[in-house]
Structure formats: C-alpha cells, structure tokens
Amino acid sequence: MTVQFADKQSVMQRAIALASRGIGFVEPNPAVGAVIVDENLNLAAEGHHQRFGGPHAEINALSESGIRASGATLFVTLEPCCHHGKTPPCTTAIIEAGIRKVVVGMKDPAAHVNGAGVRELEFAGIDVEVGLLEADVRALNAPFVKLVSTGLPYVHAKWAMTLDGKIASRTGASQWISNEQSREIVHRLRGRMDAIVIGSTTALKDGPQLTARPRGPRVATRVILDSRAVLSVDSQLVRSIDQAPVLVAASSAAVTANVRRLEEAGVEVLQIPPSCSLSITDQTRPALTGLLHELGRRGMTNVLVEGGGRLLGSFFDQNLIDAVHVFIAPKLIGGDTAIVPIAGIGRQDIPSLPQLDRPKIEIVGDNVYICGSLLHKMS
C-alpha cells in the first residue's frame, strides 16, 4: 500500500515521530528521524537512530530505500553529520545515493557540525532547505542541545502533590500521595534518565531505591547530595548498588572516615568545594552547578531531580530546572508546616514567573499529570 503525505510538514512530522522512538536509547547523541519521499511525496523509505553507536537515521532510511533514493528528497530532523565518529559521515552516503534534495529540521549545534553538513551537501549540488518545523525538532532534542551548548545536562524536576500543594505532611509522611498509574509513569521516566538526584534528608526519611521497575533503556546513577557523606551503607540505595550505581556528592570538608566507608561499600564519592549558592541555611552543601558540570562532562544528558522541597527549591532559585513532571492527587493535607514541593527563596514578581511551554496535561486515573519545559522570564 502506497503512503502519500499531504504536504512537506506532514513528512517532517513523521520524521519527528520516528526520532522520538530513540529517546532513552541514543543519548548523549540526538534523537533523529529520516523519511525519503519521491516528487509526489510518496513514501520511499524511513528510519531513525535506534541506539548509541549504531547507524544514523539517514543510513537506516537509505538502506531501506535502495535505488529509490536516486532523485528523491530526504527529510531529516537534524543536519546530517559530515565527520567520522562511531559511524561514517551521513553526507557521503546521501551524496552517493543520488538524493536530489534534503530538508533539514534544524542545524546541528555541535561544534564539529554546526552547518558543515549543509555546506558539504550544497557543494555536491544538492538542494538543501533548513528550518522546517524547527521549533518542534528543537523541543524534541532540547536535552542534546543544552548538553552540547553549555556542557550541562537537561534537568527534569518531578514531584507528586496534593490539591493544596503539599508533597508531605508536617511529620514527613508522603506515601502514597500519587496513585499506582502515576507511579508507573515515574518508573518509565526514570528508565530514560542518566541520573536521579535527591537530597540526604529524602534519602534518610523515605529510604528510596530510585530504580526503574521494570528496567528502562537506561540505568540511572542514583545521586545523593550528602555534604557530610553520612549515607548509611545499610540504606536501600547502597544495598541495591548491584542494580544501579550510587554517587554521593559531598563537600570537600566531609570527614575522611565517612568517605572511605562509602567507597568501601561500592559508592562513588564526589567531593565538591563548598558553596553558599545551594542553600541559604547550609553553606557546606556541594554546589549544584559544580555537580551538573561533572555530570555533563560524563556525557549525562537527562537528569531527574526527585526532591525534597529544599533541593528542588535550590535548583529553582538558580534557574537550573529545564522541565517539570508534576502529579496532582485529589487529596488534602493542610497545615502551615506541611512540606511544599519547591522551597527556597522563590520568585517575587508575577511577571517574572517561569511557565510551561506547550504543557502536556493528562488524566491518570484520579490524578492529573502535567509536564513540559520551563520558559524563564526576565523581570
């Protein structure tokens, strides 16, 4: 059965949908989709980047198309690469296949590409169009763009709260605010993360394991901000270290015996110079930006911050949150001292409030799930 697209926007939308299949499998590479069509926009072949180190989307599509690629148009979400990495350059394969035109969603911001792929295709006589549905493509690959542009991972913040905006009662009780379906979504979210970050208080009070059940395409490193390196070796986190790594981000002033005790249990301890930028009440806690730079240096693309409220507040106050995942349950806790999801200083002026860009709102049983990227406004 012949598939014919209505217009070129529809072709790129298909490429974006294909690209999304690679999320969680291809990082720190971008998620890329490719579609090859004839002059009447009939589908000739398609493909996506399926796994890190594997063939790129263009190669998969060209392999499927065969001789139909000659004289056809290639739609690809991201500028084709023109360098030798884990795979040969896609530009060479495109030229050799006889592709007539290439429609690109967005240029690759990585320094080793950044327009060079487009120039190589144009030099070979191929017509190149750039920018079709660029906003959608950029949103899809926001984590990749941030990593290559800043060296920092893309930070997701997640919490479950009651209707009155509490994540725990005044005693710290929080299980379970969200329902089982919401928790299944959280496990899928964890399964595509490179790291999951919590504070030492959350590690102590909640005793979390922070693994994805069932396992996802990635195994996240569990990161605990623990200035004094006092995480118990009998904690769920350490006892499950065979399932996922544990990294304790501690102050450089942490007691040596504490650091050694954790390292002997298989925990990696990263000691970061103390900074007052994390918390206005605890000047010995490790600096968040220092931690994020280290995670980015390791190629970690997506980082999930699960709490508690003080830690989320610190990320928020420093404009370090890129996206949020919030689960709202039809329950009430009340109380002046009940715990809120984002503590810290907060914003002062309404016009400067960050807001979600094109938020996704989903009914999950009796919960509401809201997620989206944050747009930060300047006051």
CSV table of C-alpha atoms in Angstrom, one decimal:
chain,number,residue,atom,x,y,z
A,1,MET,CA,0.0,0.0,0.0
A,2,THR,CA,1.4,3.4,-1.1
A,3,VAL,CA,1.7,6.0,1.6
A,4,GLN,CA,1.4,9.6,0.3
A,5,PHE,CA,1.9,12.6,2.6
A,6,ALA,CA,-0.4,15.6,2.3
A,7,ASP,CA,2.4,18.2,2.4
A,8,LYS,CA,6.1,18.6,3.5
A,9,GLN,CA,5.1,19.5,7.0
A,10,SER,CA,3.4,16.1,7.3
A,11,VAL,CA,6.6,14.4,6.2
A,12,MET,CA,8.7,16.2,8.8
A,13,GLN,CA,6.1,15.4,11.5
A,14,ARG,CA,6.6,11.7,10.6
A,15,ALA,CA,10.4,12.1,10.9
A,16,ILE,CA,9.9,13.7,14.3
A,17,ALA,CA,7.7,10.8,15.4
A,18,LEU,CA,10.3,8.3,14.2
A,19,ALA,CA,13.0,10.3,16.0
A,20,SER,CA,11.2,10.1,19.3
A,21,ARG,CA,11.5,6.3,19.3
A,22,GLY,CA,15.2,6.7,20.0
A,23,ILE,CA,14.8,8.7,23.2
A,24,GLY,CA,16.5,6.9,26.0
A,25,PHE,CA,18.5,4.7,23.6
A,26,VAL,CA,20.7,7.2,21.8
A,27,GLU,CA,21.9,9.7,24.4
A,28,PRO,CA,24.3,11.5,24.5
A,29,ASN,CA,23.6,11.6,20.8
A,30,PRO,CA,20.5,13.4,19.5
A,31,ALA,CA,17.3,11.6,18.6
A,32,VAL,CA,17.0,11.8,14.8
A,33,GLY,CA,14.4,10.6,12.3
A,34,ALA,CA,14.6,10.5,8.5
A,35,VAL,CA,12.0,10.0,5.7
A,36,ILE,CA,12.6,9.6,2.0
A,37,VAL,CA,9.9,10.6,-0.5
A,38,ASP,CA,9.5,10.9,-4.3
A,39,GLU,CA,8.4,14.0,-6.1
A,40,ASN,CA,4.8,13.3,-5.3
A,41,LEU,CA,5.5,12.9,-1.5
A,42,ASN,CA,5.0,9.2,-1.7
A,43,LEU,CA,6.9,7.3,1.0
A,44,ALA,CA,10.0,5.5,-0.3
A,45,ALA,CA,11.7,4.7,3.0
A,46,GLU,CA,12.2,5.8,6.6
A,47,GLY,CA,14.4,5.2,9.5
A,48,HIS,CA,15.6,6.6,12.9
A,49,HIS,CA,18.7,6.5,15.0
A,50,GLN,CA,18.0,3.4,17.2
A,51,ARG,CA,20.9,3.2,19.6
A,52,PHE,CA,24.1,5.0,20.6
A,53,GLY,CA,26.9,3.9,18.3
A,54,GLY,CA,24.6,2.4,15.7
A,55,PRO,CA,23.7,3.6,12.2
A,56,HIS,CA,22.2,7.1,12.0
A,57,ALA,CA,18.7,7.7,10.8
A,58,GLU,CA,19.8,8.7,7.3
A,59,ILE,CA,21.7,5.5,6.9
A,60,ASN,CA,18.8,3.4,8.0
A,61,ALA,CA,16.4,5.2,5.6
A,62,LEU,CA,18.9,4.9,2.7
A,63,SER,CA,19.4,1.2,3.4
A,64,GLU,CA,15.7,0.7,3.2
A,65,SER,CA,15.2,2.8,0.1
A,66,GLY,CA,17.7,1.2,-2.2
A,67,ILE,CA,17.6,2.6,-5.8
A,68,ARG,CA,14.5,4.6,-4.9
A,69,ALA,CA,16.8,7.1,-3.2
A,70,SER,CA,18.1,8.4,-6.6
A,71,GLY,CA,16.4,11.7,-7.4
A,72,ALA,CA,14.3,11.6,-4.2
A,73,THR,CA,14.0,14.0,-1.3
A,74,LEU,CA,15.3,13.2,2.2
A,75,PHE,CA,13.6,14.8,5.2
A,76,VAL,CA,15.7,14.6,8.3
A,77,THR,CA,15.1,16.2,11.7
A,78,LEU,CA,18.8,17.2,12.3
A,79,GLU,CA,21.5,18.3,10.0
A,80,PRO,CA,23.4,15.2,8.6
A,81,CYS,CA,26.8,14.6,10.1
A,82,CYS,CA,29.9,15.2,7.9
A,83,HIS,CA,32.6,13.6,10.1
A,84,HIS,CA,33.9,10.2,11.0
A,85,GLY,CA,32.8,9.2,14.5
A,86,LYS,CA,31.4,5.9,15.6
A,87,THR,CA,29.9,5.7,12.1
A,88,PRO,CA,31.0,7.1,8.7
A,89,PRO,CA,29.6,10.6,7.7
A,90,CYS,CA,26.0,10.6,6.6
A,91,THR,CA,26.7,13.3,4.0
A,92,THR,CA,28.8,11.0,2.0
A,93,ALA,CA,26.1,8.3,1.9
A,94,ILE,CA,23.5,10.9,0.9
A,95,ILE,CA,25.6,12.2,-2.0
A,96,GLU,CA,26.4,8.7,-3.2
A,97,ALA,CA,22.8,7.6,-3.1
A,98,GLY,CA,21.8,10.3,-5.5
A,99,ILE,CA,19.4,12.2,-3.2
A,100,ARG,CA,18.2,15.3,-5.1
A,101,LYS,CA,17.1,17.5,-2.1
A,102,VAL,CA,17.5,17.4,1.7
A,103,VAL,CA,15.0,19.1,4.0
A,104,VAL,CA,16.5,19.6,7.5
A,105,GLY,CA,14.5,20.4,10.6
A,106,MET,CA,17.4,22.2,12.4
A,107,LYS,CA,21.1,22.6,12.1
A,108,ASP,CA,23.3,20.5,14.5
A,109,PRO,CA,24.6,22.9,17.2
A,110,ALA,CA,27.5,20.6,18.0
A,111,ALA,CA,30.8,22.4,17.2
A,112,HIS,CA,32.1,19.6,14.9
A,113,VAL,CA,29.0,20.0,12.6
A,114,ASN,CA,27.2,23.4,13.0
A,115,GLY,CA,26.4,24.0,9.3
A,116,ALA,CA,29.3,22.0,7.9
A,117,GLY,CA,27.0,19.2,6.8
A,118,VAL,CA,24.7,21.5,5.0
A,119,ARG,CA,27.6,23.2,3.2
A,120,GLU,CA,29.0,19.8,2.1
A,121,LEU,CA,25.7,18.8,0.6
A,122,GLU,CA,25.3,22.1,-1.2
A,123,PHE,CA,28.8,21.8,-2.5
A,124,ALA,CA,27.8,18.5,-4.1
A,125,GLY,CA,24.9,20.2,-5.9
A,126,ILE,CA,22.1,19.0,-3.6
A,127,ASP,CA,19.3,21.4,-2.8
A,128,VAL,CA,19.1,21.9,1.0
A,129,GLU,CA,16.3,23.5,2.9
A,130,VAL,CA,16.7,24.2,6.6
A,131,GLY,CA,14.2,25.1,9.4
A,132,LEU,CA,11.1,23.1,8.6
A,133,LEU,CA,9.2,22.7,12.0
A,134,GLU,CA,12.4,23.7,13.7
A,135,ALA,CA,10.6,24.6,17.0
A,136,ASP,CA,9.2,21.1,17.2
A,137,VAL,CA,12.6,19.5,16.4
A,138,ARG,CA,14.4,21.7,18.9
A,139,ALA,CA,11.9,20.8,21.6
A,140,LEU,CA,12.5,17.1,20.9
A,141,ASN,CA,16.2,17.5,21.2
A,142,ALA,CA,16.3,20.1,23.9
A,143,PRO,CA,18.5,17.9,26.2
A,144,PHE,CA,21.0,17.3,23.4
A,145,VAL,CA,21.1,21.0,22.5
A,146,LYS,CA,21.7,22.0,26.1
A,147,LEU,CA,24.5,19.5,26.7
A,148,VAL,CA,26.5,20.5,23.5
A,149,SER,CA,25.8,24.2,24.0
A,150,THR,CA,26.5,24.5,27.7
A,151,GLY,CA,28.1,21.3,28.9
A,152,LEU,CA,25.3,20.9,31.4
A,153,PRO,CA,22.6,18.1,31.4
A,154,TYR,CA,18.9,18.8,30.9
A,155,VAL,CA,17.3,18.9,34.4
A,156,HIS,CA,13.8,17.4,34.9
A,157,ALA,CA,12.1,18.2,38.2
A,158,LYS,CA,9.5,15.7,39.4
A,159,TRP,CA,7.1,15.7,42.4
A,160,ALA,CA,3.7,14.4,43.4
A,161,MET,CA,1.5,16.7,45.5
A,162,THR,CA,-2.0,17.1,46.9
A,163,LEU,CA,-4.6,19.6,45.8
A,164,ASP,CA,-3.3,22.1,48.4
A,165,GLY,CA,0.2,21.9,47.1
A,166,LYS,CA,1.9,19.6,49.7
A,167,ILE,CA,4.3,16.8,49.0
A,168,ALA,CA,4.3,15.5,52.6
A,169,SER,CA,2.6,16.1,55.9
A,170,ARG,CA,4.2,18.0,58.8
A,171,THR,CA,5.6,14.7,60.0
A,172,GLY,CA,7.2,13.9,56.6
A,173,ALA,CA,4.6,11.3,55.6
A,174,SER,CA,4.2,11.1,51.8
A,175,GLN,CA,3.4,7.5,50.8
A,176,TRP,CA,1.4,7.4,48.8
A,177,ILE,CA,0.1,10.8,47.5
A,178,SER,CA,0.0,9.7,43.9
A,179,ASN,CA,-1.8,6.7,42.5
A,180,GLU,CA,-0.3,3.5,41.1
A,181,GLN,CA,-0.7,4.6,37.4
A,182,SER,CA,1.2,7.8,38.2
A,183,ARG,CA,4.0,5.8,39.8
A,184,GLU,CA,4.2,3.7,36.7
A,185,ILE,CA,4.8,6.8,34.6
A,186,VAL,CA,7.6,7.8,37.1
A,187,HIS,CA,9.3,4.4,36.6
A,188,ARG,CA,9.2,4.9,32.8
A,189,LEU,CA,10.6,8.4,33.3
A,190,ARG,CA,13.4,7.0,35.5
A,191,GLY,CA,14.1,4.4,32.8
A,192,ARG,CA,15.3,7.1,30.3
A,193,MET,CA,17.4,9.2,32.7
A,194,ASP,CA,21.2,9.2,33.1
A,195,ALA,CA,21.0,10.3,36.8
A,196,ILE,CA,18.4,10.7,39.5
A,197,VAL,CA,19.2,13.3,42.2
A,198,ILE,CA,17.8,13.5,45.8
A,199,GLY,CA,18.9,15.3,49.0
A,200,SER,CA,20.2,13.5,52.0
A,201,THR,CA,17.1,14.1,54.1
A,202,THR,CA,14.9,12.4,51.4
A,203,ALA,CA,17.4,9.5,51.4
A,204,LEU,CA,17.2,9.2,55.1
A,205,LYS,CA,13.4,9.6,55.7
A,206,ASP,CA,12.0,7.9,52.6
A,207,GLY,CA,14.5,5.1,52.1
A,208,PRO,CA,14.1,5.2,48.3
A,209,GLN,CA,15.6,2.8,45.9
A,210,LEU,CA,15.3,5.1,42.8
A,211,THR,CA,15.4,2.3,40.3
A,212,ALA,CA,13.1,1.9,37.3
A,213,ARG,CA,10.8,-1.1,37.6
A,214,PRO,CA,10.7,-2.6,35.0
A,215,ARG,CA,14.1,-1.5,33.8
A,216,GLY,CA,14.1,1.0,31.0
A,217,PRO,CA,16.6,1.6,28.2
A,218,ARG,CA,19.0,3.4,30.6
A,219,VAL,CA,20.2,2.7,34.1
A,220,ALA,CA,20.4,6.0,36.0
A,221,THR,CA,23.1,6.7,38.5
A,222,ARG,CA,21.5,7.5,41.9
A,223,VAL,CA,23.0,10.8,43.1
A,224,ILE,CA,22.6,11.9,46.7
A,225,LEU,CA,23.6,15.4,47.8
A,226,ASP,CA,25.1,14.5,51.2
A,227,SER,CA,27.5,17.1,52.4
A,228,ARG,CA,28.9,15.1,55.2
A,229,ALA,CA,28.9,11.8,53.4
A,230,VAL,CA,26.7,10.2,56.1
A,231,LEU,CA,24.6,8.0,53.9
A,232,SER,CA,24.1,4.6,55.6
A,233,VAL,CA,25.7,1.6,54.0
A,234,ASP,CA,22.5,-0.3,55.1
A,235,SER,CA,20.3,2.0,53.1
A,236,GLN,CA,18.2,0.7,50.2
A,237,LEU,CA,20.4,2.7,47.8
A,238,VAL,CA,23.6,1.1,48.9
A,239,ARG,CA,22.1,-2.4,49.3
A,240,SER,CA,20.9,-2.2,45.6
A,241,ILE,CA,24.2,-1.0,44.2
A,242,ASP,CA,24.4,-4.1,42.0
A,243,GLN,CA,21.3,-2.8,40.2
A,244,ALA,CA,22.5,0.8,39.6
A,245,PRO,CA,25.5,3.0,40.6
A,246,VAL,CA,25.3,5.3,43.6
A,247,LEU,CA,27.2,8.6,43.7
A,248,VAL,CA,27.3,10.7,46.8
A,249,ALA,CA,28.1,14.4,46.1
A,250,ALA,CA,29.8,15.6,49.3
A,251,SER,CA,31.5,18.6,50.5
A,252,SER,CA,35.3,18.7,50.3
A,253,ALA,CA,35.1,19.1,54.1
A,254,ALA,CA,33.4,15.7,54.6
A,255,VAL,CA,35.1,13.5,57.2
A,256,THR,CA,37.6,11.2,55.6
A,257,ALA,CA,36.3,8.2,57.5
A,258,ASN,CA,32.8,8.7,56.2
A,259,VAL,CA,34.1,8.9,52.6
A,260,ARG,CA,36.1,5.8,53.0
A,261,ARG,CA,33.2,3.9,54.5
A,262,LEU,CA,31.0,4.6,51.5
A,263,GLU,CA,33.7,3.9,49.0
A,264,GLU,CA,34.4,0.5,50.5
A,265,ALA,CA,30.7,-0.3,50.0
A,266,GLY,CA,31.0,0.5,46.3
A,267,VAL,CA,29.7,4.1,46.4
A,268,GLU,CA,31.5,6.7,44.4
A,269,VAL,CA,32.0,9.8,46.4
A,270,LEU,CA,32.4,13.1,44.5
A,271,GLN,CA,33.8,15.8,46.8
A,272,ILE,CA,32.9,19.3,45.6
A,273,PRO,CA,34.2,22.6,47.1
A,274,PRO,CA,31.6,24.0,49.5
A,275,SER,CA,29.4,26.9,48.2
A,276,CYS,CA,26.8,29.1,49.7
A,277,SER,CA,24.9,29.1,46.3
A,278,LEU,CA,23.0,25.9,47.1
A,279,SER,CA,21.2,26.8,50.3
A,280,ILE,CA,20.9,29.9,52.4
A,281,THR,CA,20.8,27.8,55.5
A,282,ASP,CA,23.6,25.3,54.9
A,283,GLN,CA,26.8,26.7,53.4
A,284,THR,CA,28.6,23.3,53.4
A,285,ARG,CA,26.4,21.6,50.9
A,286,PRO,CA,28.1,20.9,47.4
A,287,ALA,CA,27.4,23.5,44.7
A,288,LEU,CA,24.8,22.4,42.2
A,289,THR,CA,26.4,23.9,39.2
A,290,GLY,CA,29.7,22.0,40.1
A,291,LEU,CA,27.8,18.8,40.3
A,292,LEU,CA,25.9,19.4,37.0
A,293,HIS,CA,29.1,20.3,35.2
A,294,GLU,CA,30.6,17.0,36.3
A,295,LEU,CA,27.6,15.0,35.2
A,296,GLY,CA,27.7,16.8,31.8
A,297,ARG,CA,31.4,16.0,31.5
A,298,ARG,CA,30.5,12.4,31.8
A,299,GLY,CA,28.0,12.7,28.9
A,300,MET,CA,24.9,12.5,31.1
A,301,THR,CA,22.1,14.2,29.1
A,302,ASN,CA,19.0,13.9,31.2
A,303,VAL,CA,18.9,14.3,35.0
A,304,LEU,CA,15.8,13.8,37.2
A,305,VAL,CA,15.6,15.7,40.5
A,306,GLU,CA,13.1,14.0,42.8
A,307,GLY,CA,13.4,16.1,45.9
A,308,GLY,CA,12.9,17.0,48.6
A,309,GLY,CA,11.5,20.5,48.7
A,310,ARG,CA,14.7,22.3,49.7
A,311,LEU,CA,16.7,20.7,47.0
A,312,LEU,CA,14.1,21.4,44.3
A,313,GLY,CA,13.9,25.0,45.7
A,314,SER,CA,17.7,25.3,45.3
A,315,PHE,CA,17.5,24.2,41.7
A,316,PHE,CA,14.6,26.5,41.0
A,317,ASP,CA,16.2,29.6,42.7
A,318,GLN,CA,19.3,29.1,40.5
A,319,ASN,CA,17.3,28.7,37.3
A,320,LEU,CA,18.6,25.1,36.8
A,321,ILE,CA,15.3,23.4,36.1
A,322,ASP,CA,14.5,22.8,32.4
A,323,ALA,CA,11.3,20.7,32.6
A,324,VAL,CA,8.8,19.6,35.2
A,325,HIS,CA,6.7,16.5,35.8
A,326,VAL,CA,4.0,17.0,38.4
A,327,PHE,CA,1.4,14.6,39.6
A,328,ILE,CA,-1.6,16.1,41.4
A,329,ALA,CA,-3.8,13.9,43.6
A,330,PRO,CA,-7.3,14.8,44.8
A,331,LYS,CA,-6.2,14.8,48.4
A,332,LEU,CA,-5.7,17.5,51.1
A,333,ILE,CA,-3.1,17.6,53.8
A,334,GLY,CA,-3.2,21.2,55.2
A,335,GLY,CA,-1.0,22.7,57.8
A,336,ASP,CA,1.4,25.6,57.9
A,337,THR,CA,4.4,23.2,58.4
A,338,ALA,CA,3.5,20.6,55.8
A,339,ILE,CA,6.1,20.3,53.1
A,340,VAL,CA,5.8,22.1,49.8
A,341,PRO,CA,7.4,20.9,46.5
A,342,ILE,CA,9.6,24.0,45.9
A,343,ALA,CA,11.0,25.7,49.0
A,344,GLY,CA,13.9,28.1,48.9
A,345,ILE,CA,13.5,31.8,48.2
A,346,GLY,CA,11.1,31.7,45.3
A,347,ARG,CA,10.1,34.5,42.9
A,348,GLN,CA,9.0,37.9,43.9
A,349,ASP,CA,7.2,39.4,40.9
A,350,ILE,CA,4.4,37.8,39.0
A,351,PRO,CA,5.6,38.9,35.5
A,352,SER,CA,8.9,37.0,36.1
A,353,LEU,CA,7.3,33.7,36.9
A,354,PRO,CA,8.6,30.8,34.8
A,355,GLN,CA,5.8,29.0,32.9
A,356,LEU,CA,5.5,25.8,30.9
A,357,ASP,CA,5.9,25.9,27.2
A,358,ARG,CA,3.1,23.9,25.5
A,359,PRO,CA,2.3,21.8,28.6
A,360,LYS,CA,1.0,18.3,28.3
A,361,ILE,CA,-1.9,17.6,30.6
A,362,GLU,CA,-3.1,14.0,31.1
A,363,ILE,CA,-5.7,12.4,33.4
A,364,VAL,CA,-4.2,9.4,35.0
A,365,GLY,CA,-6.9,7.6,37.0
A,366,ASP,CA,-7.9,10.2,39.7
A,367,ASN,CA,-4.5,12.0,39.3
A,368,VAL,CA,-3.6,14.8,36.9
A,369,TYR,CA,-0.2,14.7,35.2
A,370,ILE,CA,1.3,17.9,34.0
A,371,CYS,CA,4.6,18.1,32.2
A,372,GLY,CA,6.5,20.5,30.0
A,373,SER,CA,9.6,22.6,29.5
A,374,LEU,CA,10.1,25.8,31.5
A,375,LEU,CA,10.2,29.2,29.9
A,376,HIS,CA,12.1,31.5,32.2
A,377,LYS,CA,11.1,35.2,32.0
A,378,MET,CA,13.2,38.1,32.9
A,379,SER,CA,11.6,40.5,35.4
